[in-house]
Amino acid sequence: MTTQRLPFPVPDERVHLFVDSYADMHDLVEDLVVPDGVPEAAATVLRTARELLRQSYYCYEFSTVAVMHSLIAVEIVLRDRIPDAGKKPLHGLIKQGYLPSSSVRGAAREPVTAPTIASLVSRTYW
């Protein structure tokens, strides 16, 4: 039985819009530190997101996965810090002052999940 070896990764040409070399990716992510007091599950997710972003030098699509992964960490923290956050619609969290009303626009009745947070981020910032 022969073993097929995968080729060494080649830099994605789109990444050169942001950095010149893989070493520059270290500089890009060095400030993305996990804050103290974050639940371990969220910290693990954030570290994985940071590494995905760094590896996007070779696969640009990893940057999108890294963003979604970081939103999962936001969900974990919200569920950890806010009682019943996974069961409450977003408008309940807004009334309690956990989220700004300007960030919701149309998703106020959705539960706190990573896809809902992603939807809010995309509507708020794009």
mmCIF file with all atom_site columns, C-alpha atoms in Angstrom:
data_model
loop_
_atom_site.group_PDB
_atom_site.id
_atom_site.type_symbol
_atom_site.label_atom_id
_atom_site.label_alt_id
_atom_site.label_comp_id
_atom_site.label_asym_id
_atom_site.label_entity_id
_atom_site.label_seq_id
_atom_site.pdbx_PDB_ins_code
_atom_site.Cartn_x
_atom_site.Cartn_y
_atom_site.Cartn_z
_atom_site.occupancy
_atom_site.B_iso_or_equiv
_atom_site.pdbx_formal_charge
_atom_site.auth_seq_id
_atom_site.auth_comp_id
_atom_site.auth_asym_id
_atom_site.auth_atom_id
_atom_site.pdbx_PDB_model_num
ATOM 1   C CA . MET A 1 1   ? 0.000   0.000  0.000  1.00 0.00 ? 1   MET A CA 1
ATOM 2   C CA . THR A 1 2   ? 1.423   3.387  -0.976 1.00 0.00 ? 2   THR A CA 1
ATOM 3   C CA . THR A 1 3   ? 0.923   6.501  1.053  1.00 0.00 ? 3   THR A CA 1
ATOM 4   C CA . GLN A 1 4   ? -0.159  9.617  -0.765 1.00 0.00 ? 4   GLN A CA 1
ATOM 5   C CA . ARG A 1 5   ? 1.379   12.775 0.619  1.00 0.00 ? 5   ARG A CA 1
ATOM 6   C CA . LEU A 1 6   ? -0.415  16.045 0.467  1.00 0.00 ? 6   LEU A CA 1
ATOM 7   C CA . PRO A 1 7   ? 1.470   18.963 -1.072 1.00 0.00 ? 7   PRO A CA 1
ATOM 8   C CA . PHE A 1 8   ? 2.905   21.604 1.212  1.00 0.00 ? 8   PHE A CA 1
ATOM 9   C CA . PRO A 1 9   ? 0.494   24.512 1.636  1.00 0.00 ? 9   PRO A CA 1
ATOM 10  C CA . VAL A 1 10  ? 0.828   27.436 -0.697 1.00 0.00 ? 10  VAL A CA 1
ATOM 11  C CA . PRO A 1 11  ? -0.104  30.942 0.472  1.00 0.00 ? 11  PRO A CA 1
ATOM 12  C CA . ASP A 1 12  ? -3.525  32.074 -0.673 1.00 0.00 ? 12  ASP A CA 1
ATOM 13  C CA . GLU A 1 13  ? -2.959  34.995 -3.010 1.00 0.00 ? 13  GLU A CA 1
ATOM 14  C CA . ARG A 1 14  ? -5.799  36.998 -1.430 1.00 0.00 ? 14  ARG A CA 1
ATOM 15  C CA . VAL A 1 15  ? -4.007  37.163 1.901  1.00 0.00 ? 15  VAL A CA 1
ATOM 16  C CA . HIS A 1 16  ? -1.330  39.360 0.360  1.00 0.00 ? 16  HIS A CA 1
ATOM 17  C CA . LEU A 1 17  ? -3.853  42.192 0.459  1.00 0.00 ? 17  LEU A CA 1
ATOM 18  C CA . PHE A 1 18  ? -3.204  42.229 4.231  1.00 0.00 ? 18  PHE A CA 1
ATOM 19  C CA . VAL A 1 19  ? 0.230   40.745 4.914  1.00 0.00 ? 19  VAL A CA 1
ATOM 20  C CA . ASP A 1 20  ? 3.423   39.996 3.013  1.00 0.00 ? 20  ASP A CA 1
ATOM 21  C CA . SER A 1 21  ? 4.526   36.804 4.748  1.00 0.00 ? 21  SER A CA 1
ATOM 22  C CA . TYR A 1 22  ? 3.341   34.131 7.157  1.00 0.00 ? 22  TYR A CA 1
ATOM 23  C CA . ALA A 1 23  ? 5.462   35.747 9.858  1.00 0.00 ? 23  ALA A CA 1
ATOM 24  C CA . ASP A 1 24  ? 3.274   38.848 9.498  1.00 0.00 ? 24  ASP A CA 1
ATOM 25  C CA . MET A 1 25  ? 0.286   36.732 10.528 1.00 0.00 ? 25  MET A CA 1
ATOM 26  C CA . HIS A 1 26  ? 1.815   36.453 13.998 1.00 0.00 ? 26  HIS A CA 1
ATOM 27  C CA . ASP A 1 27  ? 1.805   40.242 14.246 1.00 0.00 ? 27  ASP A CA 1
ATOM 28  C CA . LEU A 1 28  ? -1.779  40.318 12.993 1.00 0.00 ? 28  LEU A CA 1
ATOM 29  C CA . VAL A 1 29  ? -3.071  38.063 15.778 1.00 0.00 ? 29  VAL A CA 1
ATOM 30  C CA . GLU A 1 30  ? -0.737  38.927 18.663 1.00 0.00 ? 30  GLU A CA 1
ATOM 31  C CA . ASP A 1 31  ? -3.222  41.357 20.223 1.00 0.00 ? 31  ASP A CA 1
ATOM 32  C CA . LEU A 1 32  ? -6.037  38.806 20.086 1.00 0.00 ? 32  LEU A CA 1
ATOM 33  C CA . VAL A 1 33  ? -5.618  37.602 23.634 1.00 0.00 ? 33  VAL A CA 1
ATOM 34  C CA . VAL A 1 34  ? -8.199  35.783 25.710 1.00 0.00 ? 34  VAL A CA 1
ATOM 35  C CA . PRO A 1 35  ? -9.336  38.089 28.530 1.00 0.00 ? 35  PRO A CA 1
ATOM 36  C CA . ASP A 1 36  ? -9.058  36.973 32.144 1.00 0.00 ? 36  ASP A CA 1
ATOM 37  C CA . GLY A 1 37  ? -12.236 35.570 33.607 1.00 0.00 ? 37  GLY A CA 1
ATOM 38  C CA . VAL A 1 38  ? -13.578 34.116 30.375 1.00 0.00 ? 38  VAL A CA 1
ATOM 39  C CA . PRO A 1 39  ? -15.079 30.643 30.817 1.00 0.00 ? 39  PRO A CA 1
ATOM 40  C CA . GLU A 1 40  ? -12.643 27.931 29.712 1.00 0.00 ? 40  GLU A CA 1
ATOM 41  C CA . ALA A 1 41  ? -14.993 26.767 26.951 1.00 0.00 ? 41  ALA A CA 1
ATOM 42  C CA . ALA A 1 42  ? -15.033 30.279 25.465 1.00 0.00 ? 42  ALA A CA 1
ATOM 43  C CA . ALA A 1 43  ? -11.261 30.639 25.908 1.00 0.00 ? 43  ALA A CA 1
ATOM 44  C CA . THR A 1 44  ? -10.693 27.422 23.968 1.00 0.00 ? 44  THR A CA 1
ATOM 45  C CA . VAL A 1 45  ? -12.983 28.616 21.182 1.00 0.00 ? 45  VAL A CA 1
ATOM 46  C CA . LEU A 1 46  ? -11.223 32.003 21.042 1.00 0.00 ? 46  LEU A CA 1
ATOM 47  C CA . ARG A 1 47  ? -7.768  30.406 20.865 1.00 0.00 ? 47  ARG A CA 1
ATOM 48  C CA . THR A 1 48  ? -8.983  28.186 18.043 1.00 0.00 ? 48  THR A CA 1
ATOM 49  C CA . ALA A 1 49  ? -10.419 31.210 16.228 1.00 0.00 ? 49  ALA A CA 1
ATOM 50  C CA . ARG A 1 50  ? -7.082  33.008 16.569 1.00 0.00 ? 50  ARG A CA 1
ATOM 51  C CA . GLU A 1 51  ? -5.222  30.024 15.102 1.00 0.00 ? 51  GLU A CA 1
ATOM 52  C CA . LEU A 1 52  ? -7.728  29.726 12.270 1.00 0.00 ? 52  LEU A CA 1
ATOM 53  C CA . LEU A 1 53  ? -7.140  33.380 11.466 1.00 0.00 ? 53  LEU A CA 1
ATOM 54  C CA . ARG A 1 54  ? -3.387  32.818 11.463 1.00 0.00 ? 54  ARG A CA 1
ATOM 55  C CA . GLN A 1 55  ? -3.716  29.782 9.195  1.00 0.00 ? 55  GLN A CA 1
ATOM 56  C CA . SER A 1 56  ? -5.894  31.758 6.791  1.00 0.00 ? 56  SER A CA 1
ATOM 57  C CA . TYR A 1 57  ? -2.572  32.736 5.243  1.00 0.00 ? 57  TYR A CA 1
ATOM 58  C CA . TYR A 1 58  ? -2.817  29.393 3.449  1.00 0.00 ? 58  TYR A CA 1
ATOM 59  C CA . CYS A 1 59  ? -6.595  29.078 3.181  1.00 0.00 ? 59  CYS A CA 1
ATOM 60  C CA . TYR A 1 60  ? -8.331  32.452 3.074  1.00 0.00 ? 60  TYR A CA 1
ATOM 61  C CA . GLU A 1 61  ? -11.711 30.899 3.901  1.00 0.00 ? 61  GLU A CA 1
ATOM 62  C CA . PHE A 1 62  ? -10.363 30.065 7.364  1.00 0.00 ? 62  PHE A CA 1
ATOM 63  C CA . SER A 1 63  ? -10.782 33.763 8.199  1.00 0.00 ? 63  SER A CA 1
ATOM 64  C CA . THR A 1 64  ? -14.560 33.438 7.784  1.00 0.00 ? 64  THR A CA 1
ATOM 65  C CA . VAL A 1 65  ? -14.565 30.301 9.926  1.00 0.00 ? 65  VAL A CA 1
ATOM 66  C CA . ALA A 1 66  ? -12.513 32.174 12.546 1.00 0.00 ? 66  ALA A CA 1
ATOM 67  C CA . VAL A 1 67  ? -15.110 34.955 12.729 1.00 0.00 ? 67  VAL A CA 1
ATOM 68  C CA . MET A 1 68  ? -17.965 32.483 13.155 1.00 0.00 ? 68  MET A CA 1
ATOM 69  C CA . HIS A 1 69  ? -15.956 30.598 15.756 1.00 0.00 ? 69  HIS A CA 1
ATOM 70  C CA . SER A 1 70  ? -15.436 33.801 17.742 1.00 0.00 ? 70  SER A CA 1
ATOM 71  C CA . LEU A 1 71  ? -19.205 34.401 17.695 1.00 0.00 ? 71  LEU A CA 1
ATOM 72  C CA . ILE A 1 72  ? -19.657 30.989 19.301 1.00 0.00 ? 72  ILE A CA 1
ATOM 73  C CA . ALA A 1 73  ? -17.423 32.272 22.102 1.00 0.00 ? 73  ALA A CA 1
ATOM 74  C CA . VAL A 1 74  ? -19.689 35.323 22.481 1.00 0.00 ? 74  VAL A CA 1
ATOM 75  C CA . GLU A 1 75  ? -22.663 32.971 22.801 1.00 0.00 ? 75  GLU A CA 1
ATOM 76  C CA . ILE A 1 76  ? -20.843 30.920 25.454 1.00 0.00 ? 76  ILE A CA 1
ATOM 77  C CA . VAL A 1 77  ? -20.025 34.032 27.477 1.00 0.00 ? 77  VAL A CA 1
ATOM 78  C CA . LEU A 1 78  ? -23.564 35.438 27.213 1.00 0.00 ? 78  LEU A CA 1
ATOM 79  C CA . ARG A 1 79  ? -25.010 32.116 28.354 1.00 0.00 ? 79  ARG A CA 1
ATOM 80  C CA . ASP A 1 80  ? -22.509 31.980 31.206 1.00 0.00 ? 80  ASP A CA 1
ATOM 81  C CA . ARG A 1 81  ? -23.088 35.535 32.425 1.00 0.00 ? 81  ARG A CA 1
ATOM 82  C CA . ILE A 1 82  ? -26.815 36.033 31.803 1.00 0.00 ? 82  ILE A CA 1
ATOM 83  C CA . PRO A 1 83  ? -29.303 33.696 33.457 1.00 0.00 ? 83  PRO A CA 1
ATOM 84  C CA . ASP A 1 84  ? -31.391 31.797 30.874 1.00 0.00 ? 84  ASP A CA 1
ATOM 85  C CA . ALA A 1 85  ? -29.777 33.712 27.984 1.00 0.00 ? 85  ALA A CA 1
ATOM 86  C CA . GLY A 1 86  ? -30.227 30.716 25.691 1.00 0.00 ? 86  GLY A CA 1
ATOM 87  C CA . LYS A 1 87  ? -33.951 30.681 26.364 1.00 0.00 ? 87  LYS A CA 1
ATOM 88  C CA . LYS A 1 88  ? -34.693 34.395 26.362 1.00 0.00 ? 88  LYS A CA 1
ATOM 89  C CA . PRO A 1 89  ? -35.323 36.276 23.139 1.00 0.00 ? 89  PRO A CA 1
ATOM 90  C CA . LEU A 1 90  ? -32.913 39.094 22.456 1.00 0.00 ? 90  LEU A CA 1
ATOM 91  C CA . HIS A 1 91  ? -35.523 41.766 23.213 1.00 0.00 ? 91  HIS A CA 1
ATOM 92  C CA . GLY A 1 92  ? -35.585 40.507 26.828 1.00 0.00 ? 92  GLY A CA 1
ATOM 93  C CA . LEU A 1 93  ? -31.840 41.012 27.083 1.00 0.00 ? 93  LEU A CA 1
ATOM 94  C CA . ILE A 1 94  ? -32.194 44.496 25.600 1.00 0.00 ? 94  ILE A CA 1
ATOM 95  C CA . LYS A 1 95  ? -34.844 45.416 28.180 1.00 0.00 ? 95  LYS A CA 1
ATOM 96  C CA . GLN A 1 96  ? -32.494 44.237 30.909 1.00 0.00 ? 96  GLN A CA 1
ATOM 97  C CA . GLY A 1 97  ? -29.690 46.366 29.438 1.00 0.00 ? 97  GLY A CA 1
ATOM 98  C CA . TYR A 1 98  ? -27.432 43.498 28.329 1.00 0.00 ? 98  TYR A CA 1
ATOM 99  C CA . LEU A 1 99  ? -27.566 44.475 24.644 1.00 0.00 ? 99  LEU A CA 1
ATOM 100 C CA . PRO A 1 100 ? -28.041 47.863 22.944 1.00 0.00 ? 100 PRO A CA 1
ATOM 101 C CA . SER A 1 101 ? -31.373 48.235 21.137 1.00 0.00 ? 101 SER A CA 1
ATOM 102 C CA . SER A 1 102 ? -29.607 49.598 18.051 1.00 0.00 ? 102 SER A CA 1
ATOM 103 C CA . SER A 1 103 ? -27.887 46.243 17.535 1.00 0.00 ? 103 SER A CA 1
ATOM 104 C CA . VAL A 1 104 ? -30.997 44.167 17.076 1.00 0.00 ? 104 VAL A CA 1
ATOM 105 C CA . ARG A 1 105 ? -33.167 45.400 14.194 1.00 0.00 ? 105 ARG A CA 1
ATOM 106 C CA . GLY A 1 106 ? -35.584 42.561 13.446 1.00 0.00 ? 106 GLY A CA 1
ATOM 107 C CA . ALA A 1 107 ? -33.967 39.731 15.393 1.00 0.00 ? 107 ALA A CA 1
ATOM 108 C CA . ALA A 1 108 ? -35.348 40.788 18.768 1.00 0.00 ? 108 ALA A CA 1
ATOM 109 C CA . ARG A 1 109 ? -37.458 37.673 19.190 1.00 0.00 ? 109 ARG A CA 1
ATOM 110 C CA . GLU A 1 110 ? -34.642 35.247 18.300 1.00 0.00 ? 110 GLU A CA 1
ATOM 111 C CA . PRO A 1 111 ? -32.835 33.282 21.032 1.00 0.00 ? 111 PRO A CA 1
ATOM 112 C CA . VAL A 1 112 ? -29.211 33.989 21.909 1.00 0.00 ? 112 VAL A CA 1
ATOM 113 C CA . THR A 1 113 ? -27.280 31.670 19.597 1.00 0.00 ? 113 THR A CA 1
ATOM 114 C CA . ALA A 1 114 ? -24.153 32.070 17.487 1.00 0.00 ? 114 ALA A CA 1
ATOM 115 C CA . PRO A 1 115 ? -26.176 32.239 14.219 1.00 0.00 ? 115 PRO A CA 1
ATOM 116 C CA . THR A 1 116 ? -28.403 34.977 15.685 1.00 0.00 ? 116 THR A CA 1
ATOM 117 C CA . ILE A 1 117 ? -25.362 36.908 16.877 1.00 0.00 ? 117 ILE A CA 1
ATOM 118 C CA . ALA A 1 118 ? -23.767 36.497 13.434 1.00 0.00 ? 118 ALA A CA 1
ATOM 119 C CA . SER A 1 119 ? -26.922 37.833 11.834 1.00 0.00 ? 119 SER A CA 1
ATOM 120 C CA . LEU A 1 120 ? -26.871 40.846 14.156 1.00 0.00 ? 120 LEU A CA 1
ATOM 121 C CA . VAL A 1 121 ? -23.214 41.557 13.457 1.00 0.00 ? 121 VAL A CA 1
ATOM 122 C CA . SER A 1 122 ? -23.720 41.350 9.710  1.00 0.00 ? 122 SER A CA 1
ATOM 123 C CA . ARG A 1 123 ? -26.728 43.682 9.823  1.00 0.00 ? 123 ARG A CA 1
ATOM 124 C CA . THR A 1 124 ? -25.089 46.148 12.179 1.00 0.00 ? 124 THR A CA 1
ATOM 125 C CA . TYR A 1 125 ? -21.697 46.464 10.548 1.00 0.00 ? 125 TYR A CA 1
ATOM 126 C CA . TRP A 1 126 ? -22.137 45.660 6.862  1.00 0.00 ? 126 TRP A CA 1
#
